[in-house]
Amino acid sequence: MKKFLLTVLAVIVGGIILSILPFLIMVGVASSIGKEEVAVKSNSALVYNIETNVMDQEEEDPMAVLTQRMYGNTGSMIGFRTLLDNIDKAAVDENIKCIVLEGSSSGASLTDIREIRNHLISFKEKGKKVYYYSNSIEPGALYLASVADKLCMTPEGMVTIMGMSSSIMFYKDILDKFDVEMQVIRHGKFKSAIEPYILNGMSEANKEQTQKFIDSMWATMREDIATARGIKPEVIDSYINEFQFSDPKNAVDLGLIDQLMYRDEFISMVKQDLGIDEKDNIASVGIEKYKNAMVYRPEKSFATRKIALITASGEIFDGSNEMDNANIYGDDLSRAIREARRDESVEAIVLRVNSPGGSALASDIIWREVKLAKEAKPVIVSMGQYAASGGYYISCAADYIYAQPNTLTGSIGVFGLIPCVKKAINKWGIHVDVTSSHEVTPPSLYEPLSAKQKAFYQNMVEKTYDVFTSRCAEGRHCTQEHIDSIGQGRVWAGSDALKIGLVDELGSLDDAIAMAKSKVGIEGEANIVVFPTPQDPVKKMLKQMGMDTKATIGKAVLGDAYEYVKKAQALTKEPSVQARMDADITLVY
């Protein structure tokens, strides 16, 4: 009997331990985030796998870290500012002698690549070297690695740099098959975000704007690579047009890469440059872990004057959702800007915008906070890959706007998209009869818009467009007519946006911070403070456990299509008027 009771007790205790073990693991992982100090050996190499996903948000996602540690690496990620700071820190770290880049593709956007390249160039100016090696090289990787002192690859690989193209998925035919009618109300002949639901291909206006910004983006990328490699831009075009990437020797002959060698030969070359004996290993540290390395930087240690850095990344939605770091919520971003404005120790604000837009209402709420902040202290905007439509709306009130040449911006236009499934359900013998108290009522999925409803919603869109263009005119110190002439939903590359007055200067996030410092008279380093304050990782993880369930199930059932479903839900959500460019543009380069 005693043995039986002990067995039962053991089972009960074991069950309790097993039930709380995942929780204990999660707490342990969360509490360890950012606390693992890294010791860097002398004569080390900083290794940067350029396939690592570069994220705008600096706050680590504890659920992502947990997944990686429990089930293996499912896709490394690093914050954009952390990455840049790690390169700068390595430049003054006497233990780091070089940076080794590896990976065949880049996990950063074109605009981020451009800034990363600039920091690598600064690293080289400290007398240190940058090396690159991979089995093959895709365009984004070549763009980033083109600044390397030695750009090498395996003899049988390919340098597959090609021209840039844009592709958009269209859904009209499949909607027609199910008798779903998409009712569109819009202002702006270039406002292309609604086209996938009503057309089978791009309109002429959309083709015109797309061709324009693709040509501008390609010109920037080509010029940057050519300058770094010391070759003429025309050489890159001929390499593409003549399909020379099938033989890597052509890339060497043209100067796109330096040498063909196997990995063991590459390692030997780096060892020789660093003065390391062939029989010894190269000491190295990964760039993600390097953020925890202690390096004395007096200019940072004594920086006391504060500048707030606020990131606005993703599509813009109404309301609040503190768990979704991938998107912008009007209430949350407004609160962050308000906190930075009210914090008397913060002297200026830098708003990093990387958004294709979204809810016009949320954009206007954020715009108001930017305007109020500008009245209290300087506000500088740094545009990332996108700062279009609602992304431009929230930027236009700033004191000064920086964009990269390959930023997509503008898209000043609005629309509404309302589906009707009456024909679809009628086909299956389902009928809905509607009675209303008034002629103008909220739209119904089961009845097409009446003439008065269409007029009402068109008037709503026109009013929103008028407000949008007036906000832009006020912020850019020009007439509303000028904004309308360059608006109408048209998307511009940053280099063209500069010419028409949508931005003030082409530059990086560093340039935006430098401008903020100059506005308040900071000559040395500033203390860059992230707003909002990052959440406690344990609390965040516990919240995410509940809130991620819907997304997890959706992704499991729908796979890659889940993101398209989410977008369709956002576009058709009543009563939101959308200030959004087509975020489903796929750039191939």
Coordinates of C-alpha atoms in Angstrom, one line a residue:
M1 CA 0.0 0.0 0.0
K2 CA 2.8 2.4 0.9
K3 CA 4.5 1.7 -2.4
F4 CA 1.2 2.3 -4.2
L5 CA 0.7 5.7 -2.5
L6 CA 4.3 6.7 -3.3
T7 CA 3.7 5.8 -6.9
V8 CA 0.5 7.9 -7.0
L9 CA 2.3 10.8 -5.3
A10 CA 5.2 10.6 -7.8
V11 CA 2.7 10.6 -10.8
I12 CA 0.9 13.7 -9.3
V13 CA 4.2 15.6 -8.6
G14 CA 5.5 14.6 -12.0
G15 CA 2.3 15.8 -13.7
I16 CA 2.5 19.2 -11.9
I17 CA 6.2 19.6 -12.9
L18 CA 5.4 18.8 -16.5
S19 CA 2.5 21.2 -16.6
I20 CA 4.5 24.1 -15.2
L21 CA 7.8 23.2 -17.0
P22 CA 6.9 25.1 -20.2
F23 CA 6.0 28.1 -18.1
L24 CA 9.3 27.9 -16.2
I25 CA 11.2 27.6 -19.4
M26 CA 9.4 30.6 -20.9
V27 CA 10.1 32.7 -17.8
G28 CA 13.7 31.7 -17.9
V29 CA 14.1 32.5 -21.5
A30 CA 12.3 35.9 -21.1
S31 CA 14.3 36.8 -18.1
S32 CA 17.6 36.0 -19.9
I33 CA 16.9 38.1 -22.9
G34 CA 19.5 40.8 -23.3
K35 CA 21.5 39.7 -20.1
E36 CA 24.0 37.3 -21.5
E37 CA 27.3 39.2 -21.5
V38 CA 29.7 38.3 -24.4
A39 CA 33.5 38.3 -24.0
V40 CA 35.3 39.1 -27.2
K41 CA 38.8 37.6 -27.7
S42 CA 41.6 39.6 -29.2
N43 CA 42.1 39.5 -33.0
S44 CA 38.4 38.5 -33.5
A45 CA 36.1 38.7 -36.5
L46 CA 32.6 40.0 -36.2
V47 CA 30.4 37.7 -38.3
Y48 CA 27.3 39.1 -39.9
N49 CA 25.0 36.7 -41.7
I50 CA 23.3 39.1 -44.0
E51 CA 20.3 36.8 -44.4
T52 CA 19.3 37.8 -40.8
N53 CA 16.0 39.6 -40.8
V54 CA 16.5 43.3 -40.0
M55 CA 13.5 44.6 -38.0
D56 CA 12.5 48.2 -37.4
Q57 CA 11.3 47.5 -33.9
E58 CA 14.2 47.3 -31.4
E59 CA 12.2 45.4 -28.8
E60 CA 12.9 41.7 -28.8
D61 CA 10.0 39.3 -29.2
P62 CA 10.3 36.8 -26.3
M63 CA 8.0 34.3 -28.1
A64 CA 10.3 34.4 -31.2
V65 CA 13.3 33.8 -28.9
L66 CA 11.6 31.0 -27.1
T67 CA 10.7 29.3 -30.4
Q68 CA 14.3 29.6 -31.6
R69 CA 15.8 28.2 -28.4
M70 CA 13.3 25.3 -28.0
Y71 CA 13.0 24.2 -31.6
G72 CA 16.1 25.6 -33.3
N73 CA 16.7 28.7 -35.3
T74 CA 13.6 29.4 -37.3
G75 CA 14.9 32.7 -38.8
S76 CA 17.3 35.0 -37.0
M77 CA 16.4 38.7 -36.5
I78 CA 18.1 41.8 -35.3
G79 CA 16.9 45.4 -34.7
F80 CA 18.0 47.9 -37.3
R81 CA 19.5 50.4 -34.8
T82 CA 21.1 47.5 -32.9
L83 CA 22.7 46.3 -36.1
L84 CA 24.1 49.8 -37.0
D85 CA 25.3 50.3 -33.4
N86 CA 27.1 47.0 -33.4
I87 CA 29.0 47.9 -36.5
D88 CA 30.0 51.3 -35.0
K89 CA 30.9 49.6 -31.8
A90 CA 33.1 47.1 -33.6
A91 CA 34.9 50.0 -35.4
V92 CA 36.3 51.2 -32.0
D93 CA 36.7 47.7 -30.4
E94 CA 40.4 46.9 -30.5
N95 CA 39.5 43.2 -30.2
I96 CA 37.6 43.3 -33.5
K97 CA 39.9 43.3 -36.5
C98 CA 37.4 42.7 -39.3
I99 CA 33.8 42.0 -40.3
V100 CA 33.0 38.9 -42.2
L101 CA 29.8 39.0 -44.2
E102 CA 28.2 35.7 -45.3
G103 CA 24.9 34.7 -46.9
S104 CA 23.6 34.7 -50.5
S105 CA 20.6 37.0 -50.0
S106 CA 19.8 40.0 -47.7
G107 CA 17.3 40.1 -44.9
A108 CA 17.2 43.9 -45.1
S109 CA 15.1 46.2 -47.3
L110 CA 16.8 48.3 -50.0
T111 CA 16.7 51.4 -47.8
D112 CA 18.2 49.6 -44.8
I113 CA 20.9 48.0 -47.0
R114 CA 21.9 51.5 -48.1
E115 CA 22.4 52.6 -44.5
I116 CA 24.1 49.4 -43.4
R117 CA 26.6 49.9 -46.3
N118 CA 27.4 53.4 -45.1
H119 CA 28.2 52.1 -41.6
L120 CA 30.4 49.4 -43.1
I121 CA 32.3 52.1 -45.1
S122 CA 32.8 54.0 -41.8
F123 CA 34.1 50.8 -40.2
K124 CA 36.7 50.5 -43.0
E125 CA 37.7 54.1 -42.5
K126 CA 39.0 53.0 -39.1
G127 CA 41.6 50.9 -40.8
K128 CA 39.7 47.6 -40.5
K129 CA 38.6 45.3 -43.3
V130 CA 35.4 43.8 -44.5
Y131 CA 35.2 40.4 -46.2
Y132 CA 32.4 38.6 -47.9
Y133 CA 32.0 35.0 -48.9
S134 CA 29.1 32.9 -50.1
N135 CA 28.3 30.0 -52.5
S136 CA 26.1 32.3 -54.6
I137 CA 25.2 36.0 -54.6
E138 CA 21.8 37.4 -55.2
P139 CA 21.2 41.1 -55.9
G140 CA 20.4 42.3 -52.4
A141 CA 23.5 40.5 -51.1
L142 CA 25.7 42.0 -53.8
Y143 CA 24.3 45.5 -53.1
L144 CA 25.3 45.1 -49.4
A145 CA 28.6 43.3 -50.0
S146 CA 29.8 45.6 -52.7
V147 CA 31.6 47.7 -50.1
A148 CA 33.7 44.7 -48.9
D149 CA 37.5 44.9 -49.3
K150 CA 37.4 41.3 -50.6
L151 CA 34.2 40.0 -52.2
C152 CA 34.6 36.3 -52.8
M153 CA 32.5 33.3 -53.7
T154 CA 32.8 29.6 -54.6
P155 CA 34.1 28.9 -58.2
E156 CA 30.9 27.1 -59.3
G157 CA 28.4 29.7 -57.9
M158 CA 26.4 32.4 -59.6
V159 CA 26.2 36.1 -59.3
T160 CA 22.5 36.5 -60.2
I161 CA 22.1 40.2 -60.4
M162 CA 19.1 41.0 -62.6
G163 CA 16.9 44.0 -63.4
M164 CA 14.3 45.1 -60.9
S165 CA 10.6 44.3 -61.5
S166 CA 7.3 44.7 -59.7
S167 CA 4.5 42.1 -59.4
I168 CA 1.1 42.5 -58.0
M169 CA -1.5 39.7 -57.4
F170 CA -5.0 40.3 -58.7
Y171 CA -8.2 38.7 -57.4
K172 CA -11.0 39.9 -59.7
D173 CA -11.6 36.6 -61.5
I174 CA -11.8 34.5 -58.4
L175 CA -14.1 37.1 -56.8
D176 CA -16.3 36.9 -59.9
K177 CA -16.4 33.1 -59.7
F178 CA -17.9 33.4 -56.3
D179 CA -20.1 36.3 -57.4
V180 CA -18.5 38.7 -54.8
E181 CA -18.8 42.3 -55.9
M182 CA -16.2 44.8 -54.6
Q183 CA -17.7 48.3 -54.5
V184 CA -15.0 51.0 -54.7
I185 CA -15.2 54.6 -53.6
R186 CA -11.9 56.5 -54.1
H187 CA -10.2 59.8 -54.9
G188 CA -7.0 59.6 -56.9
K189 CA -6.4 58.1 -60.3
F190 CA -3.2 56.6 -59.2
K191 CA -4.7 55.0 -56.0
S192 CA -3.9 51.4 -57.0
A193 CA -4.5 49.6 -53.7
I194 CA -8.1 48.8 -54.9
E195 CA -7.1 47.5 -58.3
P196 CA -6.4 43.9 -57.4
Y197 CA -10.1 43.5 -56.4
I198 CA -11.6 45.1 -59.6
L199 CA -9.0 44.5 -62.4
N200 CA -6.9 41.6 -63.7
G201 CA -3.9 43.8 -64.3
M202 CA -2.5 47.2 -63.7
S203 CA -4.2 50.3 -65.0
E204 CA -2.2 52.6 -67.3
A205 CA -1.9 55.1 -64.5
N206 CA -0.6 52.5 -62.2
K207 CA 1.9 51.2 -64.8
E208 CA 3.1 54.7 -65.4
Q209 CA 3.9 55.4 -61.7
T210 CA 5.3 51.9 -61.1
Q211 CA 7.7 52.1 -64.0
K212 CA 8.8 55.5 -62.8
F213 CA 9.7 54.5 -59.2
I214 CA 11.2 51.2 -60.3
D215 CA 13.5 53.0 -62.7
S216 CA 14.5 55.5 -60.0
M217 CA 15.1 52.7 -57.4
W218 CA 17.2 50.7 -59.9
A219 CA 19.3 53.7 -60.8
T220 CA 20.2 54.2 -57.1
M221 CA 21.1 50.6 -56.6
R222 CA 23.1 50.4 -59.8
E223 CA 25.0 53.6 -59.1
D224 CA 25.9 52.6 -55.5
I225 CA 27.2 49.2 -56.6
A226 CA 29.2 50.7 -59.5
T227 CA 30.8 53.3 -57.2
A228 CA 31.7 50.8 -54.6
R229 CA 33.2 48.4 -57.1
G230 CA 35.0 51.1 -59.2
I231 CA 33.3 50.2 -62.4
K232 CA 31.0 52.0 -64.8
P233 CA 27.2 51.6 -64.3
E234 CA 26.8 50.5 -67.9
V235 CA 28.9 47.4 -67.1
I236 CA 26.2 46.2 -64.7
D237 CA 23.5 46.7 -67.3
S238 CA 25.5 44.8 -69.9
Y239 CA 26.1 42.0 -67.4
I240 CA 22.4 41.6 -66.9
N241 CA 21.3 42.1 -70.5
E242 CA 23.8 39.6 -71.9
F243 CA 22.9 36.9 -69.2
Q244 CA 26.6 36.7 -68.1
F245 CA 25.7 35.5 -64.6
S246 CA 25.7 31.9 -65.7
D247 CA 29.5 31.9 -65.5
P248 CA 31.0 33.5 -62.3
K249 CA 34.2 34.2 -64.1
N250 CA 32.4 37.0 -66.0
A251 CA 31.6 38.7 -62.7
V252 CA 35.3 38.6 -61.8
D253 CA 36.4 40.0 -65.3
L254 CA 33.9 42.8 -65.0
G255 CA 34.9 43.7 -61.4
L256 CA 31.6 42.8 -59.7
I257 CA 33.5 40.3 -57.4
D258 CA 37.2 39.9 -56.6
Q259 CA 38.0 36.3 -56.5
L260 CA 36.6 32.7 -56.9
M261 CA 37.8 30.4 -54.1
Y262 CA 36.5 27.6 -51.9
R263 CA 35.6 28.4 -48.3
D264 CA 38.9 26.8 -46.9
E265 CA 40.9 29.1 -49.2
F266 CA 38.8 32.1 -48.0
I267 CA 39.4 31.2 -44.4
S268 CA 43.2 30.9 -45.1
M269 CA 43.2 34.3 -46.7
V270 CA 41.5 36.0 -43.8
K271 CA 43.9 34.2 -41.4
Q272 CA 46.9 35.5 -43.3
D273 CA 45.5 39.0 -43.3
L274 CA 44.9 38.9 -39.6
G275 CA 48.3 37.3 -38.9
I276 CA 46.8 34.1 -37.5
D277 CA 48.6 30.8 -37.8
E278 CA 47.1 28.4 -40.3
K279 CA 46.6 25.7 -37.7
D280 CA 44.7 28.1 -35.4
N281 CA 41.0 29.0 -35.6
I282 CA 39.8 32.6 -36.1
A283 CA 38.1 33.9 -33.0
S284 CA 34.7 35.2 -33.9
V285 CA 31.4 36.5 -32.5
G286 CA 28.0 36.7 -34.2
I287 CA 26.6 40.2 -34.7
E288 CA 23.4 39.4 -32.8
K289 CA 25.3 38.4 -29.7
Y290 CA 27.8 41.2 -30.0
K291 CA 25.3 43.7 -28.7
N292 CA 26.0 42.2 -25.2
A293 CA 29.8 42.8 -25.5
M294 CA 31.1 45.5 -23.2
V295 CA 33.1 48.1 -25.2
Y296 CA 34.2 51.3 -23.6
R297 CA 32.9 54.2 -25.7
P298 CA 33.4 57.4 -23.8
E299 CA 31.3 59.4 -26.3
K300 CA 28.4 57.2 -25.4
S301 CA 29.1 56.9 -21.7
F302 CA 28.9 60.6 -21.1
A303 CA 26.0 61.4 -23.5
T304 CA 23.3 62.7 -21.2
R305 CA 21.1 64.9 -23.4
K306 CA 18.2 62.9 -24.8
I307 CA 16.6 62.5 -28.2
A308 CA 13.6 60.3 -28.5
L309 CA 13.5 57.6 -31.2
I310 CA 10.0 56.5 -32.1
T311 CA 9.4 53.7 -34.7
A312 CA 6.3 53.7 -36.8
S313 CA 6.5 50.4 -38.7
G314 CA 3.8 48.4 -40.6
E315 CA 0.3 49.1 -41.7
I316 CA -1.8 51.6 -39.8
F317 CA -4.9 50.4 -37.8
D318 CA -7.4 52.0 -35.5
G319 CA -7.3 51.5 -31.8
S320 CA -4.6 49.7 -29.7
N321 CA -2.7 46.5 -29.8
E322 CA 0.5 46.6 -27.8
M323 CA 1.3 43.0 -28.7
D324 CA 1.6 43.6 -32.4
N325 CA 5.1 45.0 -33.1
A326 CA 4.6 44.4 -36.8
N327 CA 2.0 47.2 -37.3
I328 CA 1.0 50.6 -36.2
Y329 CA -2.1 51.3 -34.0
G330 CA -3.3 54.9 -33.8
D331 CA -3.8 55.0 -30.1
D332 CA -0.5 53.3 -29.2
L333 CA 1.7 55.4 -31.5
S334 CA -0.1 58.6 -30.5
R335 CA 0.6 57.8 -26.8
A336 CA 4.3 57.2 -27.5
I337 CA 4.6 60.6 -29.3
R338 CA 2.7 62.3 -26.5
E339 CA 4.9 60.7 -23.8
A340 CA 8.0 62.0 -25.7
R341 CA 6.5 65.4 -26.0
R342 CA 5.7 65.7 -22.3
D343 CA 9.0 64.3 -21.2
E344 CA 11.0 67.4 -20.3
S345 CA 14.3 65.6 -20.5
V346 CA 13.7 64.8 -24.2
E347 CA 14.9 67.7 -26.4
A348 CA 13.9 66.4 -29.8
I349 CA 12.1 63.6 -31.5
V350 CA 13.1 61.4 -34.4
L351 CA 10.2 59.5 -36.0
R352 CA 11.3 56.5 -38.1
V353 CA 8.5 55.8 -40.6
N354 CA 8.3 52.6 -42.5
S355 CA 4.6 52.2 -43.5
P356 CA 2.4 51.9 -46.6
G357 CA -0.4 53.5 -44.6
G358 CA -3.8 52.2 -43.6
S359 CA -6.7 53.8 -41.6
A360 CA -7.1 57.4 -42.5
L361 CA -8.7 58.1 -39.1
A362 CA -5.8 56.6 -37.2
S363 CA -3.4 58.5 -39.5
D364 CA -5.1 61.8 -38.6
I365 CA -4.9 61.0 -34.9
I366 CA -1.2 60.4 -35.1
W367 CA -0.7 63.5 -37.3
R368 CA -2.3 65.6 -34.5
E369 CA 0.2 64.3 -32.0
V370 CA 3.1 64.9 -34.4
K371 CA 1.9 68.5 -34.9
L372 CA 1.6 69.1 -31.1
A373 CA 5.0 67.6 -30.6
K374 CA 6.5 69.9 -33.2
E375 CA 5.1 72.9 -31.3
A376 CA 7.0 71.8 -28.2
K377 CA 10.3 70.5 -29.7
P378 CA 11.9 69.6 -33.0
V379 CA 10.4 66.6 -34.8
I380 CA 12.5 65.0 -37.6
V381 CA 11.2 62.2 -39.8
S382 CA 13.4 59.4 -41.3
M383 CA 11.7 57.4 -44.0
G384 CA 12.5 53.8 -44.5
Q385 CA 11.4 51.5 -47.3
Y386 CA 7.8 52.9 -47.3
A387 CA 6.4 56.1 -46.0
A388 CA 3.4 56.3 -48.3
S389 CA -0.3 57.3 -48.0
G390 CA -1.0 57.1 -44.3
G391 CA 2.7 56.7 -43.8
Y392 CA 3.2 60.1 -45.5
Y393 CA 0.2 61.6 -43.6
I394 CA 1.8 61.0 -40.2
S395 CA 5.1 62.4 -41.5
C396 CA 4.0 65.6 -43.2
A397 CA 3.8 67.8 -40.1
A398 CA 7.4 67.2 -39.1
D399 CA 10.0 70.0 -39.1
Y400 CA 12.2 68.1 -41.6
I401 CA 11.8 64.9 -43.6
Y402 CA 14.6 62.6 -44.8
A403 CA 14.1 59.9 -47.3
Q404 CA 16.4 57.5 -49.0
P405 CA 16.5 57.6 -52.8
N406 CA 14.8 54.2 -53.0
T407 CA 12.1 55.0 -50.4
L408 CA 8.5 54.7 -51.7
T409 CA 6.5 57.7 -50.6
G410 CA 3.7 60.0 -51.5
S411 CA 0.6 58.0 -52.5
I412 CA -1.6 60.9 -51.2
G413 CA -5.1 59.5 -51.9
V414 CA -7.9 57.7 -50.1
F415 CA -10.4 55.0 -50.8
G416 CA -13.1 52.8 -49.4
L417 CA -13.7 49.2 -50.4
I418 CA -17.1 47.5 -49.6
P419 CA -17.8 43.9 -50.6
C420 CA -21.3 42.7 -51.6
V421 CA -22.1 38.9 -51.5
K422 CA -25.7 39.0 -52.5
K423 CA -25.3 37.1 -55.8
A424 CA -23.0 34.6 -54.1
I425 CA -25.5 33.6 -51.4
N426 CA -28.5 33.8 -53.7
K427 CA -26.8 31.1 -55.9
W428 CA -26.9 28.8 -52.9
G429 CA -30.5 29.5 -52.1
I430 CA -29.8 32.0 -49.3
H431 CA -31.7 35.2 -49.4
V432 CA -31.6 38.2 -47.0
D433 CA -34.3 40.8 -46.7
V434 CA -33.4 44.1 -45.2
T435 CA -35.5 46.8 -43.6
S436 CA -34.1 50.1 -42.5
S437 CA -35.2 53.2 -40.6
H438 CA -33.5 55.6 -43.1
E439 CA -32.4 55.7 -46.7
V440 CA -28.7 56.0 -45.8
T441 CA -27.6 53.2 -43.5
P442 CA -24.3 51.4 -42.8
P443 CA -23.3 49.2 -45.8
S444 CA -24.6 45.6 -45.8
L445 CA -22.7 42.6 -47.1
Y446 CA -26.0 41.4 -48.5
E447 CA -27.2 44.4 -50.5
P448 CA -25.4 46.6 -53.1
L449 CA -25.0 50.2 -52.2
S450 CA -27.9 52.4 -53.1
A451 CA -27.3 55.6 -55.1
K452 CA -27.7 57.7 -51.9
Q453 CA -25.3 55.4 -50.0
K454 CA -22.7 55.7 -52.8
A455 CA -23.1 59.5 -52.7
F456 CA -22.7 59.5 -48.9
Y457 CA -19.5 57.4 -49.0
Q458 CA -18.0 59.2 -52.0
N459 CA -18.6 62.5 -50.1
M460 CA -16.8 60.9 -47.1
V461 CA -13.8 60.0 -49.2
E462 CA -13.7 63.4 -50.9
K463 CA -13.8 65.1 -47.4
T464 CA -10.9 62.8 -46.2
Y465 CA -8.9 63.6 -49.3
D466 CA -9.4 67.3 -48.8
V467 CA -8.3 67.1 -45.2
F468 CA -5.3 64.9 -46.2
T469 CA -4.1 67.3 -48.8
S470 CA -4.6 70.3 -46.5
R471 CA -2.5 68.6 -43.8
C472 CA 0.2 68.0 -46.4
A473 CA 0.1 71.6 -47.7
E474 CA 0.3 73.0 -44.2
G475 CA 3.3 70.8 -43.3
R476 CA 5.1 71.3 -46.6
H477 CA 4.4 75.1 -46.8
C478 CA 2.8 74.9 -50.2
T479 CA -0.6 75.2 -51.7
Q480 CA -3.2 72.5 -51.6
E481 CA -3.4 72.7 -55.4
H482 CA 0.3 71.7 -55.6
I483 CA -0.2 68.7 -53.3
D484 CA -3.2 67.6 -55.4
S485 CA -1.2 67.9 -58.6
I486 CA 1.5 65.5 -57.2
G487 CA -1.1 63.5 -55.2
Q488 CA -4.0 61.6 -56.6
G489 CA -2.6 58.5 -55.0
R490 CA 0.7 58.6 -57.0
V491 CA 3.7 56.8 -55.5
W492 CA 7.1 58.4 -55.8
A493 CA 10.6 57.1 -55.2
G494 CA 12.5 59.2 -52.7
S495 CA 14.8 60.8 -55.3
D496 CA 11.8 62.1 -57.2
A497 CA 9.9 63.0 -54.0
L498 CA 12.8 65.4 -53.3
K499 CA 12.4 67.2 -56.6
I500 CA 8.6 67.8 -56.0
G501 CA 9.0 68.9 -52.4
L502 CA 7.5 65.9 -50.6
V503 CA 10.8 65.5 -48.6
D504 CA 13.5 67.9 -47.6
E505 CA 16.7 65.9 -48.1
L506 CA 18.0 62.5 -49.1
G507 CA 19.6 60.9 -46.1
S508 CA 19.7 58.2 -43.5
L509 CA 18.4 57.6 -40.0
D510 CA 21.8 58.9 -38.8
D511 CA 21.3 62.1 -40.8
A512 CA 17.9 62.5 -39.1
I513 CA 19.4 62.1 -35.7
A514 CA 22.2 64.5 -36.6
M515 CA 19.6 67.1 -37.7
A516 CA 17.7 66.7 -34.4
K517 CA 20.9 67.3 -32.5
S518 CA 21.8 70.4 -34.5
K519 CA 18.3 71.8 -33.9
V520 CA 18.9 71.7 -30.1
G521 CA 22.6 72.5 -30.1
I522 CA 24.0 69.1 -29.2
E523 CA 27.6 68.9 -30.5
G524 CA 28.7 65.5 -29.3
E525 CA 26.8 62.3 -28.9
A526 CA 23.2 62.2 -27.7
N527 CA 21.4 59.7 -25.5
I528 CA 19.0 58.0 -27.9
V529 CA 15.9 56.9 -25.9
V530 CA 13.4 54.5 -27.4
F531 CA 9.7 55.3 -27.0
P532 CA 7.5 53.7 -25.9
T533 CA 9.6 52.0 -23.1
P534 CA 10.0 48.3 -24.0
Q535 CA 7.7 46.0 -22.1
D536 CA 8.8 43.6 -19.4
P537 CA 9.6 40.4 -21.5
V538 CA 7.8 38.0 -19.0
K539 CA 4.6 40.1 -19.0
K540 CA 4.7 40.4 -22.7
M541 CA 5.2 36.7 -23.2
L542 CA 2.2 35.9 -21.0
K543 CA 0.0 38.3 -22.9
Q544 CA 1.2 37.0 -26.3
M545 CA 0.4 33.4 -25.2
G546 CA -3.3 34.4 -25.3
M547 CA -3.3 36.9 -28.1
D548 CA -1.3 34.9 -30.6
T549 CA -3.8 31.9 -30.7
K550 CA -5.9 33.3 -33.5
A551 CA -2.9 34.2 -35.7
T552 CA -1.3 30.8 -35.0
I553 CA -4.5 28.9 -36.1
G554 CA -4.9 31.2 -39.1
K555 CA -1.3 30.6 -40.3
A556 CA -1.6 26.9 -39.7
V557 CA -4.8 26.6 -41.8
L558 CA -4.1 29.2 -44.5
G559 CA -0.3 29.2 -44.7
D560 CA 1.0 32.1 -46.8
A561 CA -2.5 33.1 -47.7
Y562 CA -3.1 34.2 -44.1
E563 CA -1.5 37.6 -44.7
Y564 CA -3.7 38.2 -47.7
V565 CA -6.8 37.4 -45.7
K566 CA -5.7 39.8 -42.9
K567 CA -5.3 42.5 -45.5
A568 CA -8.7 41.9 -47.1
Q569 CA -10.2 42.1 -43.6
A570 CA -8.5 45.4 -43.0
L571 CA -9.5 46.9 -46.3
T572 CA -13.1 45.9 -46.0
K573 CA -13.6 46.9 -42.4
E574 CA -16.4 49.4 -42.0
P575 CA -16.4 52.3 -41.6
S576 CA -12.7 52.9 -42.2
V577 CA -11.6 55.1 -45.0
Q578 CA -8.2 53.9 -46.1
A579 CA -5.1 56.0 -46.8
R580 CA -3.0 53.1 -48.0
M581 CA -0.7 52.2 -51.0
D582 CA -0.6 48.7 -52.3
A583 CA 1.6 46.9 -49.7
D584 CA 1.4 43.7 -51.8
I585 CA 3.8 45.1 -54.4
T586 CA 6.5 42.5 -54.7
L587 CA 9.8 44.0 -55.8
V588 CA 12.1 41.5 -57.5
Y589 CA 15.8 42.4 -57.9

